[in-house]
Amino acid sequence: MIQMPTVRQTPSPNYTPTSIGHDLLIAHMMEGGYAGSVAWLCRRDVQASAHILMSEDGAEVSQLVPLQFKAWAECAFNGRGVSLEIPGFTAQGIPEARWQAAALIFGWLCAAYDIPPVWARGGQGRGICQHHDLGAAGGGHVDCSPIGSPVFLQFLGMV
């Protein structure tokens, strides 16, 4: 049985209480650390949020938005899935242990929402993608690894 790490409820005011489809799981790089990112995404003036942010060691997650509601994270894709913020900086990459911790969280989400652990290229179909897979419609972000990179494909295998 897959277990979610300890979940800390840290409500953000930045969400829409509209039900979402659970088609996508979207990975995004925080461009910072866990505690600072949680605090920033809970500020009303930021006008952004995410469903879940994981700690650097993956032992704790903060849930900012209820998983059934629309986080303000991926623009046109906000109504399709659950977003997970991974701590770190794009330019530095993600350590293997952090990918493994994220894979456990995604594994739990895949099981909970019956989402196949496959790459949803460009946000098409059901599966997992990175924020920048979503292109301009998803906010035009760069992210954890290049689209379709061996690192991301290895991560999918971990899930």
PDB file of C-alpha atoms in Angstrom, residues 1-131:
ATOM      1  CA  MET A   1       0.000   0.000   0.000  1.00  0.00           C
ATOM      2  CA  ILE A   2       1.343   3.424  -1.005  1.00  0.00           C
ATOM      3  CA  GLN A   3       1.209   6.075   1.715  1.00  0.00           C
ATOM      4  CA  MET A   4       1.296   9.834   1.440  1.00  0.00           C
ATOM      5  CA  PRO A   5       3.901  11.486   3.695  1.00  0.00           C
ATOM      6  CA  THR A   6       2.715  13.548   6.654  1.00  0.00           C
ATOM      7  CA  VAL A   7       0.278  16.143   5.280  1.00  0.00           C
ATOM      8  CA  ARG A   8       0.206  19.606   6.807  1.00  0.00           C
ATOM      9  CA  GLN A   9      -2.933  21.615   6.018  1.00  0.00           C
ATOM     10  CA  THR A  10      -1.811  25.132   5.104  1.00  0.00           C
ATOM     11  CA  PRO A  11      -4.757  26.792   3.345  1.00  0.00           C
ATOM     12  CA  SER A  12      -4.067  29.298   0.594  1.00  0.00           C
ATOM     13  CA  PRO A  13      -6.707  31.888  -0.281  1.00  0.00           C
ATOM     14  CA  ASN A  14      -5.699  31.542  -3.937  1.00  0.00           C
ATOM     15  CA  TYR A  15      -8.027  28.945  -5.419  1.00  0.00           C
ATOM     16  CA  THR A  16     -11.470  28.578  -6.931  1.00  0.00           C
ATOM     17  CA  PRO A  17     -13.949  26.270  -5.160  1.00  0.00           C
ATOM     18  CA  THR A  18     -14.857  24.638  -8.472  1.00  0.00           C
ATOM     19  CA  SER A  19     -14.560  20.867  -8.884  1.00  0.00           C
ATOM     20  CA  ILE A  20     -11.723  19.724 -11.109  1.00  0.00           C
ATOM     21  CA  GLY A  21     -11.247  16.683 -13.291  1.00  0.00           C
ATOM     22  CA  HIS A  22      -8.540  14.378 -12.076  1.00  0.00           C
ATOM     23  CA  ASP A  23      -6.855  13.642 -15.405  1.00  0.00           C
ATOM     24  CA  LEU A  24      -3.396  15.092 -14.844  1.00  0.00           C
ATOM     25  CA  LEU A  25      -0.730  15.142 -12.193  1.00  0.00           C
ATOM     26  CA  ILE A  26       1.563  18.082 -12.831  1.00  0.00           C
ATOM     27  CA  ALA A  27       5.109  18.404 -11.468  1.00  0.00           C
ATOM     28  CA  HIS A  28       6.570  21.865 -11.048  1.00  0.00           C
ATOM     29  CA  MET A  29       9.850  23.208  -9.690  1.00  0.00           C
ATOM     30  CA  MET A  30       9.396  25.679  -6.816  1.00  0.00           C
ATOM     31  CA  GLU A  31      12.442  27.818  -7.676  1.00  0.00           C
ATOM     32  CA  GLY A  32      13.087  27.948  -3.966  1.00  0.00           C
ATOM     33  CA  GLY A  33      12.787  26.036  -0.742  1.00  0.00           C
ATOM     34  CA  TYR A  34       9.772  24.399   0.853  1.00  0.00           C
ATOM     35  CA  ALA A  35       9.044  26.777   3.749  1.00  0.00           C
ATOM     36  CA  GLY A  36       9.498  29.947   1.688  1.00  0.00           C
ATOM     37  CA  SER A  37       7.375  28.620  -1.169  1.00  0.00           C
ATOM     38  CA  VAL A  38       4.540  27.614   1.182  1.00  0.00           C
ATOM     39  CA  ALA A  39       4.556  31.098   2.730  1.00  0.00           C
ATOM     40  CA  TRP A  40       4.677  32.823  -0.673  1.00  0.00           C
ATOM     41  CA  LEU A  41       1.815  30.803  -2.211  1.00  0.00           C
ATOM     42  CA  CYS A  42      -0.370  31.541   0.826  1.00  0.00           C
ATOM     43  CA  ARG A  43      -0.140  35.302   0.255  1.00  0.00           C
ATOM     44  CA  ARG A  44      -3.356  36.700  -1.244  1.00  0.00           C
ATOM     45  CA  ASP A  45      -1.468  39.277  -3.347  1.00  0.00           C
ATOM     46  CA  VAL A  46       0.490  36.540  -5.159  1.00  0.00           C
ATOM     47  CA  GLN A  47      -2.639  35.261  -6.958  1.00  0.00           C
ATOM     48  CA  ALA A  48      -1.058  31.804  -7.409  1.00  0.00           C
ATOM     49  CA  SER A  49      -1.181  28.504  -5.562  1.00  0.00           C
ATOM     50  CA  ALA A  50      -0.673  24.763  -5.901  1.00  0.00           C
ATOM     51  CA  HIS A  51      -2.374  21.753  -4.413  1.00  0.00           C
ATOM     52  CA  ILE A  52       0.647  20.173  -2.720  1.00  0.00           C
ATOM     53  CA  LEU A  53       4.191  21.270  -1.929  1.00  0.00           C
ATOM     54  CA  MET A  54       6.724  18.689  -0.767  1.00  0.00           C
ATOM     55  CA  SER A  55       9.600  19.248   1.651  1.00  0.00           C
ATOM     56  CA  GLU A  56      13.189  18.826   0.516  1.00  0.00           C
ATOM     57  CA  ASP A  57      13.395  15.320   2.007  1.00  0.00           C
ATOM     58  CA  GLY A  58       9.850  14.350   0.968  1.00  0.00           C
ATOM     59  CA  ALA A  59       8.873  13.470   4.544  1.00  0.00           C
ATOM     60  CA  GLU A  60       6.223  16.196   4.707  1.00  0.00           C
ATOM     61  CA  VAL A  61       3.851  17.872   2.289  1.00  0.00           C
ATOM     62  CA  SER A  62       1.749  20.981   2.709  1.00  0.00           C
ATOM     63  CA  GLN A  63      -1.662  20.906   1.104  1.00  0.00           C
ATOM     64  CA  LEU A  64      -2.613  24.455   0.151  1.00  0.00           C
ATOM     65  CA  VAL A  65      -5.738  23.734  -1.908  1.00  0.00           C
ATOM     66  CA  PRO A  66      -8.277  20.924  -1.409  1.00  0.00           C
ATOM     67  CA  LEU A  67      -7.576  18.259  -4.056  1.00  0.00           C
ATOM     68  CA  GLN A  68     -11.087  18.538  -5.458  1.00  0.00           C
ATOM     69  CA  PHE A  69     -10.806  22.303  -6.152  1.00  0.00           C
ATOM     70  CA  LYS A  70      -9.034  24.437  -8.737  1.00  0.00           C
ATOM     71  CA  ALA A  71      -5.587  25.699  -7.708  1.00  0.00           C
ATOM     72  CA  TRP A  72      -4.208  28.728  -9.531  1.00  0.00           C
ATOM     73  CA  ALA A  73      -1.157  26.956 -10.898  1.00  0.00           C
ATOM     74  CA  GLU A  74      -1.321  26.023 -14.606  1.00  0.00           C
ATOM     75  CA  CYS A  75      -3.594  28.599 -16.293  1.00  0.00           C
ATOM     76  CA  ALA A  76      -5.755  26.782 -18.867  1.00  0.00           C
ATOM     77  CA  PHE A  77      -5.035  23.424 -17.183  1.00  0.00           C
ATOM     78  CA  ASN A  78      -6.132  24.407 -13.653  1.00  0.00           C
ATOM     79  CA  GLY A  79      -9.385  22.487 -14.034  1.00  0.00           C
ATOM     80  CA  ARG A  80      -7.745  19.221 -15.118  1.00  0.00           C
ATOM     81  CA  GLY A  81      -5.452  18.076 -12.378  1.00  0.00           C
ATOM     82  CA  VAL A  82      -3.458  18.164  -9.190  1.00  0.00           C
ATOM     83  CA  SER A  83      -0.223  20.139  -8.984  1.00  0.00           C
ATOM     84  CA  LEU A  84       2.828  19.118  -6.954  1.00  0.00           C
ATOM     85  CA  GLU A  85       5.572  21.647  -6.270  1.00  0.00           C
ATOM     86  CA  ILE A  86       9.061  20.154  -5.887  1.00  0.00           C
ATOM     87  CA  PRO A  87      11.669  22.221  -3.983  1.00  0.00           C
ATOM     88  CA  GLY A  88      14.800  23.394  -5.704  1.00  0.00           C
ATOM     89  CA  PHE A  89      16.040  25.441  -8.618  1.00  0.00           C
ATOM     90  CA  THR A  90      15.730  24.493 -12.290  1.00  0.00           C
ATOM     91  CA  ALA A  91      19.372  25.403 -12.982  1.00  0.00           C
ATOM     92  CA  GLN A  92      20.564  23.005 -10.250  1.00  0.00           C
ATOM     93  CA  GLY A  93      18.385  20.033 -11.187  1.00  0.00           C
ATOM     94  CA  ILE A  94      16.721  17.691  -8.721  1.00  0.00           C
ATOM     95  CA  PRO A  95      18.677  15.169  -6.630  1.00  0.00           C
ATOM     96  CA  GLU A  96      17.759  11.497  -7.138  1.00  0.00           C
ATOM     97  CA  ALA A  97      16.367  11.154  -3.587  1.00  0.00           C
ATOM     98  CA  ARG A  98      13.998  14.066  -4.206  1.00  0.00           C
ATOM     99  CA  TRP A  99      12.750  12.483  -7.463  1.00  0.00           C
ATOM    100  CA  GLN A 100      12.137   9.272  -5.488  1.00  0.00           C
ATOM    101  CA  ALA A 101      10.163  11.140  -2.817  1.00  0.00           C
ATOM    102  CA  ALA A 102       8.087  12.877  -5.520  1.00  0.00           C
ATOM    103  CA  ALA A 103       7.479   9.496  -7.190  1.00  0.00           C
ATOM    104  CA  LEU A 104       5.961   8.152  -3.955  1.00  0.00           C
ATOM    105  CA  ILE A 105       3.614  11.137  -3.749  1.00  0.00           C
ATOM    106  CA  PHE A 106       2.646  10.758  -7.398  1.00  0.00           C
ATOM    107  CA  GLY A 107       2.165   7.021  -6.840  1.00  0.00           C
ATOM    108  CA  TRP A 108      -0.319   7.759  -4.072  1.00  0.00           C
ATOM    109  CA  LEU A 109      -2.144  10.307  -6.257  1.00  0.00           C
ATOM    110  CA  CYS A 110      -2.224   7.862  -9.216  1.00  0.00           C
ATOM    111  CA  ALA A 111      -3.793   5.211  -6.991  1.00  0.00           C
ATOM    112  CA  ALA A 112      -6.227   7.633  -5.340  1.00  0.00           C
ATOM    113  CA  TYR A 113      -7.526   9.055  -8.632  1.00  0.00           C
ATOM    114  CA  ASP A 114      -6.983   6.081 -10.937  1.00  0.00           C
ATOM    115  CA  ILE A 115      -4.538   8.049 -13.087  1.00  0.00           C
ATOM    116  CA  PRO A 116      -2.141   5.930 -15.132  1.00  0.00           C
ATOM    117  CA  PRO A 117       1.545   6.616 -14.369  1.00  0.00           C
ATOM    118  CA  VAL A 118       2.327   7.505 -17.993  1.00  0.00           C
ATOM    119  CA  TRP A 119       3.544  10.676 -19.665  1.00  0.00           C
ATOM    120  CA  ALA A 120       0.687  12.956 -20.702  1.00  0.00           C
ATOM    121  CA  ARG A 121       2.644  14.765 -23.444  1.00  0.00           C
ATOM    122  CA  GLY A 122       1.515  18.341 -23.795  1.00  0.00           C
ATOM    123  CA  GLY A 123      -1.116  17.699 -21.122  1.00  0.00           C
ATOM    124  CA  GLN A 124      -3.032  15.439 -23.502  1.00  0.00           C
ATOM    125  CA  GLY A 125      -4.861  12.446 -22.052  1.00  0.00           C
ATOM    126  CA  ARG A 126      -4.626  11.095 -18.533  1.00  0.00           C
ATOM    127  CA  GLY A 127      -1.240  10.853 -16.858  1.00  0.00           C
ATOM    128  CA  ILE A 128       1.700  12.831 -15.503  1.00  0.00           C
ATOM    129  CA  CYS A 129       3.479  15.814 -16.988  1.00  0.00           C
ATOM    130  CA  GLN A 130       5.749  18.649 -15.997  1.00  0.00           C
ATOM    131  CA  HIS A 131       4.426  22.196 -15.873  1.00  0.00           C
TER     132      HIS A 131
END
